[in-house]
Amino acid sequence: MIQQERMAVVQQEQIAKNIYELTLQGNIVQDANPGQFVHIRVSDSFEPLLRRPISIANINKEANEFTLIYRAEGRGTEILSQKQIGDEVDVLGPLGNGFPVDAVAEGGTALLVGGGIGVPPLYELSKQLKARGIRTIHVFGFATEDVTFYEEKFSSLGDTHYVTVDGTFGTKGFVTDLLGELTPEFDTLYACGPLPMLRALETFYPEKQGFLSFEERMGCGIGACFACVCKTTDKSEKDYVKVCSDGPVFAKGVVKL
Amino acid sequence: MSNISVQLPGLNLKNPIMPASGCFGFGKEFANLYDLSKLGAIMIKATTVEPRFGNPTPRVAETPAGMLNAIGLQNPGLEKVMSEELPWLERFDVPIIANVAGSLLEDYVDVARRISTAPNVKALELNISCPNVKQGGITFGTDPVVARQLVEAVKVVSKVPVYVKLSPNVTNIVEIAQAVEIGGADGITMINTLVGMRLDERTGKPVIANGTGGLSGPAVKPVAIRMVYEVYKAVEIPIIGMGGVTNAQDVIDFMSAGASAVAVGTSNFVDPFVCPKIIDELPKKLEELGVKRVKDIIGRSHR
């Protein structure tokens, strides 16, 4: 169920250049699933006015806490990055439909591909897949070493490969370059990242089952404002989907890329 | 407790608060959050004869204390609104104000004729002020003669009272308001968004794919209040006011300026519970002012 709650800041830490890890405590945590997001109001004033959608990276239901990883690059996320332990944040969530964890049979293998700030939701996904006895392979692309994070954490869950565009960390190039070399065997693809990456993955694995998480500029976050629509490939029922409420995760092939 | 019910042509409102068209879809998303029967009315998303996909993305951009949008009247079309959206809303005890849009005068007439027969549609809102479509919309709302003719044509076919949503993007909004009153409008809703533009800091190009978008949110409230104030003095028909409403004080401001009811738009995106919150807050605010009936404050700025 979608709730609005003032969640408590439990921890806030910078983990890479302009990348922050924020842990919040509150009841919204109990309904959260991997791949879902929350919509955060960073200030009680009119400036900035709108909420900021941020994906959930790590869920700890026992502690009633979840972790968000975000890049501080605009006014809203900069204000968020200044929140300290004990502060409260106005959160609406959990929102959207996350990754289907049960799409892979026990004993199967999942390939998780992420790009930049699209990597965080794959962490909770990987944890839950592993808990179900599924092997995970992680292939993550970043611009440069400064903005990479969570390599150790992902390595503890499965095979982990990092790629940077400038070659300062891991292999040099894009995720598809490395996937071409690795030719991993897997049953299901899960991906989150920029549109060109998702597009490349669809052509790279035309036959495989897969789930892609999209990002789009949002207004309300609950499906009412029609800001974040994408065209679909199959127009028989509806020629569009809303990223916030129909997604952000869609089965491969649903959204016209 | 103060009495917060108000009566307008076709509308017996248990309170003067309603979500504005385009900010509430057809209600489904908000029905997951609270009981829609709590609302005074619902202004549903603009309906056109044929389904519309709307404009390319990005469709929204944040601005200081506001936002720009250029959705482009995306909607499932008259047929689906009649067969699915409106019947679904019948489960709630709330009057529906159907926002009607089109490219040609005939489109407005066709939608109005049909949609005004739905049992829960108690009034129409003619959208002659959408700034984000190439044809229709605002072109009907900036010329008093064209606006009057449209109202006259729709009045002939509509089974329910007809309200007209005015554009602030005109030199003299009073002139348009008087024209639609002469054309037979039962009420006025105002204001639609103000045409604006935001540029990308790096490229210098517009952020919104459509180039321009409609500005809404707290930033536009002073403009809206001024326009309601002026139109109230010039027409006899009631006004539903809107533009940057976020709390009960804003509602009181709009009603003082001359609105008989108030619509809440952009705030629904910031806080989806804003309408019920305002409805709960309003009686207390009125008591602080010593007001027993909310209708007593309508137009008090002028007395």
XYZ file of C-alpha atoms in Angstrom:
560
model
C 0.000 0.000 0.000
C 1.208 3.498 -0.801
C 1.787 5.571 2.313
C 3.018 9.047 3.064
C 5.317 9.065 6.051
C 7.918 11.237 7.719
C 10.798 8.788 7.828
C 13.770 9.235 10.141
C 17.288 9.613 8.766
C 19.328 6.814 10.342
C 22.481 7.315 8.321
C 23.812 9.408 5.463
C 27.195 8.820 3.891
C 28.979 9.874 0.725
C 30.179 6.651 -0.925
C 31.590 8.029 -4.201
C 31.903 11.362 -5.976
C 28.475 13.038 -5.547
C 26.963 9.630 -4.707
C 25.212 9.320 -1.343
C 23.858 6.393 0.632
C 20.877 7.389 2.779
C 19.272 5.027 5.285
C 15.718 5.817 6.399
C 13.555 4.210 9.050
C 9.776 3.882 8.933
C 6.787 1.695 8.137
C 6.992 2.128 4.366
C 9.909 -0.327 4.547
C 7.562 -3.226 5.339
C 5.894 -3.081 1.905
C 9.034 -2.422 -0.162
C 10.259 -4.777 -2.882
C 13.415 -4.705 -5.041
C 13.085 -2.385 -8.016
C 10.442 -0.181 -6.398
C 11.095 3.464 -5.654
C 10.059 6.185 -3.243
C 9.099 9.784 -3.983
C 10.825 12.211 -1.644
C 9.971 15.765 -0.739
C 13.305 17.257 0.271
C 11.886 20.453 1.763
C 8.629 21.553 3.375
C 8.770 24.820 1.419
C 7.725 25.444 -2.214
C 11.347 25.352 -3.285
C 11.914 22.850 -4.732
C 8.261 22.030 -5.208
C 8.128 18.523 -6.630
C 9.202 15.214 -5.135
C 12.314 13.312 -6.245
C 11.949 9.669 -7.304
C 14.745 7.492 -5.883
C 15.074 3.718 -6.143
C 15.405 1.468 -3.122
C 18.847 -0.179 -2.898
C 18.689 -2.266 0.240
C 15.771 -3.384 2.431
C 16.064 -4.427 6.081
C 12.582 -5.269 7.326
C 13.754 -6.371 10.817
C 15.277 -2.959 11.474
C 12.425 -1.198 9.612
C 15.059 0.516 7.443
C 15.890 0.857 3.792
C 18.786 2.405 1.959
C 18.628 4.739 -1.003
C 21.628 5.495 -3.194
C 21.394 8.673 -5.243
C 23.527 11.147 -7.116
C 23.445 14.720 -5.816
C 23.416 16.728 -9.012
C 20.510 19.160 -8.772
C 18.973 21.414 -6.147
C 16.688 18.718 -4.780
C 19.218 15.957 -4.316
C 21.748 18.471 -2.975
C 19.319 19.453 -0.216
C 18.674 15.763 0.450
C 22.417 15.135 0.779
C 22.546 17.659 3.636
C 20.039 15.743 5.776
C 21.578 14.452 8.973
C 20.888 11.710 11.473
C 17.742 12.621 13.369
C 16.240 14.688 10.536
C 12.934 13.609 9.038
C 12.125 13.258 5.356
C 8.650 13.287 3.752
C 8.450 10.024 1.813
C 5.699 8.674 -0.441
C 5.954 5.001 -1.243
C 6.693 2.331 -1.998
C 5.844 3.142 -5.612
C 5.788 1.213 -8.878
C 6.279 -2.435 -9.677
C 9.666 -3.935 -8.917
C 11.670 -6.830 -10.354
C 9.957 -10.239 -10.324
C 12.318 -12.242 -8.116
C 10.509 -15.511 -8.845
C 11.037 -15.300 -12.633
C 14.114 -17.538 -12.286
C 13.789 -21.111 -11.044
C 15.867 -22.219 -8.056
C 19.307 -23.296 -9.226
C 19.106 -20.967 -12.209
C 21.336 -18.056 -13.116
C 20.440 -14.381 -13.339
C 22.476 -11.773 -15.205
C 22.231 -8.331 -13.580
C 23.379 -5.440 -15.758
C 23.487 -1.887 -14.437
C 24.676 1.491 -15.589
C 25.758 4.278 -13.206
C 23.011 5.361 -10.828
C 20.897 2.496 -12.263
C 22.995 0.011 -10.288
C 21.498 0.545 -6.761
C 18.143 -1.287 -7.122
C 20.033 -4.344 -8.391
C 21.641 -4.760 -4.966
C 18.444 -5.707 -3.119
C 17.437 -7.791 -6.144
C 20.717 -9.712 -6.035
C 20.336 -10.331 -2.298
C 16.836 -11.724 -2.733
C 17.811 -13.833 -5.743
C 20.720 -15.319 -3.823
C 18.439 -16.086 -0.874
C 16.269 -18.087 -3.293
C 19.229 -20.193 -4.428
C 19.830 -18.371 -7.697
C 23.317 -17.644 -8.989
C 23.907 -14.015 -9.902
C 26.360 -12.483 -12.363
C 26.837 -8.720 -12.083
C 28.064 -6.568 -14.970
C 28.071 -2.861 -14.132
C 29.188 0.120 -16.155
C 30.263 3.528 -14.856
C 31.750 6.663 -16.418
C 34.894 6.659 -14.316
C 36.404 5.232 -11.099
C 35.325 8.207 -8.945
C 31.645 7.332 -9.259
C 31.838 3.567 -8.724
C 30.472 1.993 -5.551
C 29.454 -1.282 -3.884
C 32.022 -3.493 -5.675
C 32.785 -5.456 -2.496
C 29.133 -5.824 -1.600
C 28.207 -7.200 -5.012
C 31.284 -9.460 -5.051
C 30.039 -11.123 -1.865
C 26.806 -12.057 -3.660
C 28.127 -13.369 -6.996
C 30.497 -12.921 -9.956
C 31.060 -9.211 -10.302
C 32.537 -7.263 -13.227
C 32.979 -3.499 -13.398
C 33.476 -1.536 -16.603
C 34.394 2.146 -16.920
C 34.192 4.241 -20.061
C 37.680 5.661 -19.419
C 39.176 2.410 -18.137
C 40.099 3.841 -14.709
C 38.366 0.955 -12.906
C 37.762 -2.588 -14.140
C 37.665 -3.115 -17.879
C 37.580 -0.191 -20.320
C 34.442 0.285 -22.411
C 30.705 -0.303 -22.093
C 28.827 -3.177 -20.470
C 28.029 -4.660 -23.868
C 31.776 -4.777 -24.729
C 32.427 -6.869 -21.641
C 29.343 -9.046 -22.160
C 30.661 -9.799 -25.662
C 33.908 -11.066 -24.139
C 32.414 -12.892 -21.165
C 29.519 -14.546 -23.070
C 27.901 -15.492 -19.737
C 25.427 -18.373 -19.551
C 22.221 -17.262 -17.825
C 18.440 -17.773 -17.707
C 17.097 -14.292 -17.002
C 18.376 -10.767 -17.533
C 17.638 -7.946 -15.076
C 18.831 -4.488 -16.025
C 18.624 -0.884 -14.891
C 20.397 2.037 -16.474
C 20.342 4.665 -19.204
C 18.184 4.139 -22.279
C 21.081 3.486 -24.719
C 22.237 0.662 -22.435
C 18.770 -0.899 -22.246
C 18.433 -0.578 -26.009
C 21.796 -2.283 -26.541
C 20.815 -5.122 -24.215
C 17.559 -5.768 -26.058
C 19.423 -6.239 -29.334
C 22.240 -8.153 -27.613
C 19.908 -10.769 -26.114
C 16.910 -10.938 -28.449
C 15.785 -14.390 -27.305
C 16.363 -14.202 -23.560
C 13.772 -13.552 -20.861
C 14.501 -10.208 -19.269
C 13.231 -7.352 -17.129
C 14.299 -3.751 -17.639
C 13.905 -0.849 -15.232
C 13.329 2.556 -16.844
C 13.948 6.100 -15.769
C 11.833 9.041 -16.926
C 11.170 12.562 -15.684
C 8.207 12.226 -13.303
C 5.552 14.483 -11.843
C 3.280 12.744 -9.372
C 4.887 9.291 -9.225
C 1.513 7.545 -8.852
C 0.217 7.494 -12.425
C -2.025 10.542 -12.418
C -0.141 13.244 -14.299
C 0.920 11.413 -17.498
C 4.393 12.977 -17.468
C 6.372 9.735 -17.704
C 4.679 7.854 -20.512
C 6.512 5.575 -22.964
C 5.171 4.059 -26.172
C 4.685 0.309 -26.248
C 5.620 -2.121 -29.026
C 2.274 -3.922 -28.975
C -0.511 -1.385 -29.553
C -3.426 -3.834 -29.415
C -4.556 -2.953 -25.899
C -2.934 0.362 -25.037
C -0.264 2.229 -26.966
C 1.530 3.547 -23.893
C 2.666 2.700 -20.382
C 3.417 4.961 -17.441
C 6.918 4.408 -16.049
C 5.929 5.358 -12.479
C 2.868 3.173 -11.947
C 2.972 0.528 -14.707
C 6.763 0.217 -14.275
C 9.467 1.210 -13.604
C 10.263 -2.448 -14.366
C 8.880 -3.886 -17.608
C 9.389 -7.234 -19.277
C 11.831 -6.954 -22.165
C 10.059 -5.998 -25.390
C 7.108 -4.174 -23.814
C 8.449 -0.630 -24.124
C 9.351 0.700 -27.553
C 13.027 1.620 -27.259
C -18.418 23.516 13.152
C -18.681 25.792 10.149
C -20.925 24.702 7.296
C -18.741 24.147 4.251
C -21.375 23.082 1.703
C -21.920 25.226 -1.391
C -24.451 25.148 -4.229
C -23.599 25.972 -7.825
C -25.526 25.339 -11.046
C -25.850 21.551 -11.325
C -23.613 21.016 -8.320
C -24.571 20.430 -4.705
C -21.151 20.321 -3.114
C -20.633 18.964 0.400
C -17.502 21.085 0.438
C -16.002 23.571 -2.026
C -12.865 21.491 -2.751
C -12.263 19.546 -5.939
C -9.206 18.276 -7.802
C -8.561 20.223 -11.017
C -8.722 18.626 -14.435
C -5.494 17.016 -15.613
C -4.140 16.683 -12.082
C -6.243 13.715 -11.013
C -6.597 11.470 -14.085
C -9.974 9.755 -13.806
C -9.545 9.235 -10.074
C -8.292 5.635 -10.000
C -4.805 6.390 -8.672
C -6.130 8.510 -5.825
C -8.885 6.015 -4.969
C -6.092 3.736 -3.739
C -5.140 6.436 -1.232
C -8.440 7.779 0.139
C -12.221 7.681 -0.272
C -13.098 9.914 -3.231
C -16.581 10.481 -1.770
C -14.889 12.914 0.580
C -14.342 15.384 -2.282
C -16.737 18.174 -3.187
C -16.490 17.177 -6.847
C -13.973 15.753 -9.315
C -12.897 17.506 -12.502
C -11.833 14.607 -14.694
C -9.066 14.709 -17.289
C -9.938 16.399 -20.568
C -11.848 14.124 -22.927
C -11.654 14.368 -26.719
C -13.642 12.477 -29.370
C -10.715 10.237 -30.315
C -7.998 8.848 -28.000
C -4.903 11.061 -27.796
C -1.369 10.016 -26.910
C -0.250 13.559 -26.187
C 3.141 15.207 -26.586
C 6.630 13.678 -26.605
C 8.600 13.579 -23.315
C 9.976 15.382 -21.351
C 6.518 16.735 -20.595
C 7.188 18.392 -17.243
C 9.850 20.670 -15.801
C 10.136 22.095 -12.332
C 10.368 25.872 -11.897
C 10.668 28.095 -8.805
C 7.575 27.302 -6.674
C 5.914 25.761 -9.689
C 6.127 23.503 -12.685
C 5.646 23.564 -16.423
C 3.714 20.841 -18.178
C 2.939 20.025 -21.769
C 1.116 16.702 -21.544
C -0.963 17.418 -24.642
C -4.421 16.258 -23.522
C -3.548 12.579 -23.387
C -6.800 10.664 -22.826
C -8.459 7.392 -23.846
C -11.152 9.071 -25.968
C -14.889 9.640 -25.503
C -15.909 6.000 -26.047
C -13.690 4.621 -23.284
C -14.464 7.473 -20.887
C -18.191 6.715 -21.340
C -17.910 2.919 -21.125
C -15.180 2.563 -18.482
C -13.976 5.650 -16.609
C -17.315 7.289 -15.736
C -19.142 4.049 -14.768
C -16.182 3.160 -12.528
C -16.515 6.518 -10.733
C -20.203 5.819 -9.974
C -19.175 3.844 -6.881
C -18.361 7.158 -5.188
C -20.855 9.689 -3.884
C -19.296 12.604 -5.756
C -20.436 14.772 -8.680
C -18.227 14.712 -11.761
C -17.358 17.779 -13.804
C -16.352 16.542 -17.256
C -13.624 18.569 -18.963
C -14.374 18.734 -22.694
C -11.706 19.459 -25.331
C -11.324 19.337 -29.090
C -9.700 20.753 -32.203
C -12.878 21.993 -33.902
C -16.140 23.409 -32.616
C -17.870 20.209 -33.774
C -15.563 18.136 -31.521
C -16.655 20.048 -28.428
C -20.293 19.645 -29.441
C -19.910 15.898 -30.040
C -18.180 15.253 -26.699
C -20.571 17.525 -24.785
C -23.703 15.926 -26.269
C -22.621 12.439 -25.268
C -20.713 12.972 -22.010
C -23.484 15.133 -20.492
C -25.771 12.067 -20.563
C -23.595 10.112 -18.097
C -25.549 9.837 -14.822
C -22.706 11.093 -12.598
C -21.668 13.988 -14.845
C -23.345 16.989 -13.218
C -21.587 19.722 -15.172
C -19.241 20.271 -18.101
C -16.059 22.304 -18.134
C -15.208 23.538 -21.621
C -11.466 23.520 -22.037
C -10.857 26.567 -24.227
C -7.544 27.263 -22.571
C -5.143 24.327 -23.002
C -1.861 25.906 -24.155
C -0.258 22.613 -25.196
C -2.118 21.492 -28.301
C -1.573 22.748 -31.841
C -5.242 23.013 -32.744
C -8.185 23.908 -30.556
C -7.689 24.524 -26.859
C -6.422 28.026 -26.279
C -7.405 29.262 -29.757
C -11.031 29.147 -28.576
C -10.224 30.958 -25.375
C -8.387 34.035 -26.591
C -11.042 35.523 -28.899
C -14.298 36.600 -27.198
C -16.415 36.064 -30.314
C -15.101 32.549 -30.933
C -15.478 31.692 -27.236
C -19.086 32.889 -27.172
C -19.996 30.947 -30.307
C -18.520 27.763 -28.849
C -20.504 28.140 -25.624
C -23.713 28.801 -27.586
C -23.185 25.648 -29.670
C -22.445 23.476 -26.651
C -25.354 24.863 -24.624
C -27.751 23.635 -27.317
C -26.687 20.000 -26.827
C -25.613 19.746 -23.182
C -27.980 18.108 -20.670
C -26.097 19.663 -17.734
C -24.811 23.141 -16.829
C -21.786 24.327 -18.782
C -18.759 25.953 -17.149
C -15.985 27.479 -19.218
C -12.317 27.243 -18.239
C -10.586 30.506 -19.006
C -7.024 31.103 -20.096
C -4.877 33.679 -18.307
C -2.886 34.124 -21.536
C -5.007 37.035 -22.739
C -4.789 40.795 -22.567
C -8.217 41.173 -20.973
C -9.699 38.150 -19.233
C -12.817 40.091 -18.207
C -13.768 40.501 -21.859
C -13.652 36.708 -22.399
C -15.583 36.057 -19.183
C -18.348 38.450 -20.240
C -18.455 36.894 -23.717
C -19.001 33.361 -22.391
C -21.629 34.660 -19.965
C -23.515 36.222 -22.882
C -23.093 32.914 -24.732
C -25.034 31.223 -21.938
C -22.302 29.753 -19.731
C -23.572 28.673 -16.306
C -20.235 29.275 -14.631
C -16.567 30.024 -15.098
C -13.539 28.049 -13.984
C -10.247 29.886 -13.823
C -7.357 29.938 -14.361
C -5.701 27.466 -16.675
C -1.895 27.534 -16.832
C 0.315 30.414 -17.960
C 2.462 29.721 -21.004
C 6.117 29.523 -20.015
C 9.480 28.084 -20.923
C 12.489 26.733 -19.061
C 15.879 26.365 -20.678
C 18.414 23.614 -20.125
C 21.470 25.071 -18.391
C 23.969 23.243 -20.591
C 22.359 23.360 -24.030
C 20.343 26.569 -23.725
C 17.412 24.762 -25.336
C 13.909 24.293 -23.869
C 13.700 21.448 -21.336
C 10.175 20.453 -22.389
C 9.998 18.625 -25.726
C 7.059 20.797 -26.766
C 9.196 23.916 -26.190
C 6.631 25.773 -24.135
C 4.546 24.435 -21.272
C 1.852 25.628 -18.908
C 3.047 27.106 -15.610
C 1.163 26.056 -12.484
C 1.746 25.778 -8.747
C 2.089 28.338 -5.935
C 3.985 30.699 -8.263
C 0.805 31.511 -10.221
C -1.534 32.092 -7.277
C -1.253 35.916 -7.209
C -2.096 36.057 -10.929
C -5.087 33.772 -10.424
C -6.373 35.720 -7.412
C -6.136 38.990 -9.329
C -8.053 37.532 -12.274
C -10.809 35.975 -10.120
C -11.125 39.322 -8.334
C -11.593 41.186 -11.629
C -13.951 38.663 -13.234
C -16.145 38.457 -10.102
C -16.865 42.166 -10.428
C -17.833 41.821 -14.085
C -20.091 38.751 -14.285
C -23.140 37.335 -12.483
C -22.340 33.632 -12.986
C -20.347 31.748 -10.322
C -16.603 31.126 -10.505
C -14.642 28.034 -9.539
C -11.184 29.390 -8.750
C -7.839 27.659 -9.097
C -4.134 28.361 -9.416
C -1.528 27.342 -6.844
C -3.893 26.211 -4.086
C -2.011 24.229 -1.436
C -3.946 24.780 1.827
C -7.166 26.034 3.430
C -5.904 29.626 3.575
C -5.504 29.595 -0.211
C -9.117 28.387 -0.492
C -10.269 31.269 1.698
C -8.248 33.700 -0.439
C -9.851 32.478 -3.680
C -13.350 32.568 -2.187
C -12.764 36.028 -0.750
C -11.754 37.231 -4.221
C -15.010 35.862 -5.592
C -14.793 32.107 -6.181
C -17.745 29.963 -5.059
C -15.603 26.815 -5.005
C -11.936 26.027 -5.459
C -9.993 23.467 -7.449
C -6.638 22.019 -6.424
C -4.207 21.186 -9.220
C -0.441 20.815 -9.006
C -0.529 20.248 -5.232
C -1.984 16.787 -5.874
C 1.395 15.873 -7.392
C 3.323 17.164 -4.394
C 1.029 15.659 -1.771
C -1.577 13.201 -3.094
C -3.527 13.588 0.167
C -3.759 17.378 -0.160
C -7.501 17.543 -1.002
C -8.747 15.615 2.061
C -6.244 17.532 4.199
C -7.665 20.866 3.012
C -11.248 19.636 3.538
C -10.384 18.741 7.144
C -8.507 21.991 7.724
C -11.090 24.367 6.220
C -13.769 24.339 9.005
C -11.119 25.141 11.637
C -9.738 28.013 9.564
C -13.244 29.392 9.099
C -13.969 29.168 12.819
C -10.811 31.180 13.509
C -12.312 33.855 11.265
C -15.673 33.574 13.028
C -17.356 32.425 9.813
C -20.323 30.045 10.234
C -20.962 29.237 6.584
C -18.230 29.105 3.972
C -20.543 30.710 1.412
C -20.516 33.881 3.529
C -16.923 34.609 2.534
C -17.565 34.448 -1.220
C -16.576 37.837 -2.604
C -15.865 39.410 0.809
C -12.867 41.272 -0.705
C -15.396 43.433 -2.512
C -17.629 44.297 0.413
